[in-house]
Amino acid sequence: MGAVAGCIELSSGTGEVAAGLVSQLLSACGEARIRVSGTSMLPSIRPADVLHIRPVDIATVQTEDVIVVARDRRLFTHRVVRVDRRDGERVRITRGDMHGHDDPPVTEADLLGRVAGQTRRGTGNRLGRPGRPAGRGGGERAV
């Protein structure tokens, strides 16, 4: 298994099932934890990091926030690079820190939550911003 999500473990690579479980955990528990399997957010987020996800309303998501999105039967964790509206609907434009291109717009329906902190090798970390290293510290730390 991959990551701690409330009281169960799951991997960000388990797709549609993971998205449903994360959504249910966020609703029931107010937090979910997922273990990262991809590299699109290096160096801020590394494979095997555990992300602490909390539910969020899209209206409160700002530029530089790192959010978790369910899309195409997969989970994505990318940084918000732009706040926008499309056809009167609030959307957020995200991009992996390692990518040179923006993702498709994130709608309220796509949004699962915001990364509130992360754990790497059992130690809490702050998420670094692109071009800046991540902070270190004991325990869990907020983004």
mmCIF file of C-alpha atoms in Angstrom:
data_model
loop_
_atom_site.group_PDB
_atom_site.id
_atom_site.type_symbol
_atom_site.label_atom_id
_atom_site.label_comp_id
_atom_site.label_asym_id
_atom_site.label_seq_id
_atom_site.Cartn_x
_atom_site.Cartn_y
_atom_site.Cartn_z
ATOM 1 C CA MET A 1 0.000 0.000 0.000
ATOM 2 C CA GLY A 2 1.066 3.585 -0.501
ATOM 3 C CA ALA A 3 -0.078 6.319 1.861
ATOM 4 C CA VAL A 4 -1.890 6.971 5.056
ATOM 5 C CA ALA A 5 -5.297 8.473 4.350
ATOM 6 C CA GLY A 6 -7.157 8.898 7.580
ATOM 7 C CA CYS A 7 -7.092 5.336 8.920
ATOM 8 C CA ILE A 8 -6.303 3.548 5.655
ATOM 9 C CA GLU A 9 -3.384 3.441 3.264
ATOM 10 C CA LEU A 10 -3.567 4.251 -0.416
ATOM 11 C CA SER A 11 -1.305 5.361 -3.195
ATOM 12 C CA SER A 12 -1.789 8.398 -5.389
ATOM 13 C CA GLY A 13 -1.472 5.989 -8.336
ATOM 14 C CA THR A 14 -4.665 4.043 -7.564
ATOM 15 C CA GLY A 15 -6.726 6.456 -9.614
ATOM 16 C CA GLU A 16 -10.474 6.617 -9.445
ATOM 17 C CA VAL A 17 -10.715 4.548 -6.260
ATOM 18 C CA ALA A 18 -8.157 6.775 -4.514
ATOM 19 C CA ALA A 19 -10.001 9.945 -5.546
ATOM 20 C CA GLY A 20 -13.239 8.581 -4.129
ATOM 21 C CA LEU A 21 -11.588 7.501 -0.878
ATOM 22 C CA VAL A 22 -9.765 10.812 -0.435
ATOM 23 C CA SER A 23 -13.011 12.698 -1.047
ATOM 24 C CA GLN A 24 -14.866 10.559 1.507
ATOM 25 C CA LEU A 25 -12.087 10.925 4.094
ATOM 26 C CA LEU A 26 -12.014 14.689 3.662
ATOM 27 C CA SER A 27 -15.785 14.831 4.180
ATOM 28 C CA ALA A 28 -15.835 12.479 7.161
ATOM 29 C CA CYS A 29 -12.535 13.276 8.901
ATOM 30 C CA GLY A 30 -11.514 16.714 7.653
ATOM 31 C CA GLU A 31 -8.107 15.386 6.564
ATOM 32 C CA ALA A 32 -6.564 12.745 4.342
ATOM 33 C CA ARG A 33 -2.960 11.742 3.756
ATOM 34 C CA ILE A 34 -1.560 10.435 0.505
ATOM 35 C CA ARG A 35 1.883 9.137 -0.410
ATOM 36 C CA VAL A 36 3.328 10.735 -3.531
ATOM 37 C CA SER A 37 4.416 8.539 -6.431
ATOM 38 C CA GLY A 38 5.198 11.121 -9.145
ATOM 39 C CA THR A 39 8.008 13.601 -9.789
ATOM 40 C CA SER A 40 6.177 16.595 -11.291
ATOM 41 C CA MET A 41 6.577 18.672 -8.101
ATOM 42 C CA LEU A 42 10.301 18.132 -7.507
ATOM 43 C CA PRO A 43 12.107 19.441 -5.539
ATOM 44 C CA SER A 44 9.282 20.641 -3.252
ATOM 45 C CA ILE A 45 7.452 17.313 -3.189
ATOM 46 C CA ARG A 46 9.313 14.050 -3.714
ATOM 47 C CA PRO A 47 8.197 10.469 -4.328
ATOM 48 C CA ALA A 48 7.320 8.787 -0.997
ATOM 49 C CA ASP A 49 6.497 12.121 0.733
ATOM 50 C CA VAL A 50 3.187 11.968 2.595
ATOM 51 C CA LEU A 51 0.935 14.954 1.897
ATOM 52 C CA HIS A 52 -1.573 16.165 4.484
ATOM 53 C CA ILE A 53 -4.698 17.212 2.585
ATOM 54 C CA ARG A 54 -7.554 19.304 3.957
ATOM 55 C CA PRO A 55 -10.849 20.162 2.248
ATOM 56 C CA VAL A 56 -11.060 23.598 0.698
ATOM 57 C CA ASP A 57 -13.541 25.749 -1.173
ATOM 58 C CA ILE A 58 -12.208 26.850 -4.550
ATOM 59 C CA ALA A 59 -12.945 30.488 -3.655
ATOM 60 C CA THR A 60 -10.210 30.385 -0.991
ATOM 61 C CA VAL A 61 -7.543 28.751 -3.187
ATOM 62 C CA GLN A 62 -4.871 31.285 -4.078
ATOM 63 C CA THR A 63 -1.781 31.470 -6.276
ATOM 64 C CA GLU A 64 1.101 29.376 -4.844
ATOM 65 C CA ASP A 65 -1.263 27.001 -2.986
ATOM 66 C CA VAL A 66 -0.632 23.320 -3.718
ATOM 67 C CA ILE A 67 -3.874 21.474 -4.390
ATOM 68 C CA VAL A 68 -4.990 17.908 -5.055
ATOM 69 C CA VAL A 69 -7.138 17.385 -8.123
ATOM 70 C CA ALA A 70 -8.992 14.322 -9.436
ATOM 71 C CA ARG A 71 -8.824 14.177 -13.209
ATOM 72 C CA ASP A 72 -8.737 11.432 -15.846
ATOM 73 C CA ARG A 73 -9.032 8.691 -13.191
ATOM 74 C CA ARG A 74 -5.870 9.948 -11.446
ATOM 75 C CA LEU A 75 -4.864 12.226 -8.591
ATOM 76 C CA PHE A 76 -2.670 15.236 -9.332
ATOM 77 C CA THR A 77 -0.928 17.484 -6.834
ATOM 78 C CA HIS A 78 0.199 20.702 -8.508
ATOM 79 C CA ARG A 79 0.786 24.339 -7.609
ATOM 80 C CA VAL A 80 -1.758 27.060 -8.449
ATOM 81 C CA VAL A 81 -0.173 29.537 -10.853
ATOM 82 C CA ARG A 82 -3.260 31.598 -11.694
ATOM 83 C CA VAL A 83 -6.729 32.360 -10.327
ATOM 84 C CA ASP A 84 -9.291 32.821 -13.082
ATOM 85 C CA ARG A 85 -12.925 32.601 -14.204
ATOM 86 C CA ARG A 86 -14.144 30.694 -17.243
ATOM 87 C CA ASP A 87 -17.752 31.067 -18.388
ATOM 88 C CA GLY A 88 -18.597 32.635 -15.018
ATOM 89 C CA GLU A 89 -17.152 29.686 -13.069
ATOM 90 C CA ARG A 90 -14.204 29.988 -10.668
ATOM 91 C CA VAL A 91 -11.220 28.009 -11.937
ATOM 92 C CA ARG A 92 -7.623 27.592 -10.875
ATOM 93 C CA ILE A 93 -4.750 27.061 -13.281
ATOM 94 C CA THR A 94 -2.106 24.682 -11.953
ATOM 95 C CA ARG A 95 1.277 23.430 -13.052
ATOM 96 C CA GLY A 96 3.753 20.899 -11.726
ATOM 97 C CA ASP A 97 6.929 22.650 -10.576
ATOM 98 C CA MET A 98 8.921 20.541 -13.075
ATOM 99 C CA HIS A 99 6.583 21.325 -15.990
ATOM 100 C CA GLY A 100 6.826 24.155 -18.479
ATOM 101 C CA HIS A 101 3.123 24.048 -19.370
ATOM 102 C CA ASP A 102 -0.105 24.764 -17.501
ATOM 103 C CA ASP A 103 -2.650 22.062 -16.709
ATOM 104 C CA PRO A 104 -6.276 22.328 -17.880
ATOM 105 C CA PRO A 105 -8.388 24.609 -15.642
ATOM 106 C CA VAL A 106 -9.376 23.126 -12.275
ATOM 107 C CA THR A 107 -13.063 23.497 -11.401
ATOM 108 C CA GLU A 108 -14.774 23.019 -8.041
ATOM 109 C CA ALA A 109 -15.793 19.525 -9.204
ATOM 110 C CA ASP A 110 -12.126 18.585 -9.855
ATOM 111 C CA LEU A 111 -10.775 19.969 -6.576
ATOM 112 C CA LEU A 112 -10.305 17.506 -3.701
ATOM 113 C CA GLY A 113 -8.322 19.653 -1.256
ATOM 114 C CA ARG A 114 -5.319 21.789 -0.410
ATOM 115 C CA VAL A 115 -1.988 20.466 0.843
ATOM 116 C CA ALA A 116 -1.666 21.657 4.439
ATOM 117 C CA GLY A 117 1.685 19.993 5.134
ATOM 118 C CA GLN A 118 3.907 17.085 4.284
ATOM 119 C CA THR A 119 6.039 14.450 5.937
ATOM 120 C CA ARG A 120 9.313 13.236 4.458
ATOM 121 C CA ARG A 121 11.074 10.245 5.995
ATOM 122 C CA GLY A 122 8.996 10.678 9.147
ATOM 123 C CA THR A 123 9.825 14.377 9.586
ATOM 124 C CA GLY A 124 7.498 17.291 8.852
ATOM 125 C CA ASN A 125 8.476 19.727 6.113
ATOM 126 C CA ARG A 126 7.250 22.957 4.684
ATOM 127 C CA LEU A 127 6.704 22.933 0.979
ATOM 128 C CA GLY A 128 9.380 24.961 -0.773
ATOM 129 C CA ARG A 129 8.474 27.347 -3.528
ATOM 130 C CA PRO A 130 9.959 26.891 -7.008
ATOM 131 C CA GLY A 131 13.631 27.828 -6.908
ATOM 132 C CA ARG A 132 13.767 27.733 -3.100
ATOM 133 C CA PRO A 133 14.511 24.707 -0.923
ATOM 134 C CA ALA A 134 11.923 23.182 1.382
ATOM 135 C CA GLY A 135 12.253 23.972 5.085
ATOM 136 C CA ARG A 136 13.019 21.298 7.654
ATOM 137 C CA GLY A 137 11.636 20.788 11.098
ATOM 138 C CA GLY A 138 10.235 18.323 13.567
ATOM 139 C CA GLY A 139 6.712 16.968 13.395
ATOM 140 C CA GLU A 140 4.139 18.018 10.837
ATOM 141 C CA ARG A 141 4.386 21.516 9.448
ATOM 142 C CA ALA A 142 1.951 23.608 7.538
ATOM 143 C CA VAL A 143 2.554 24.663 3.959
#
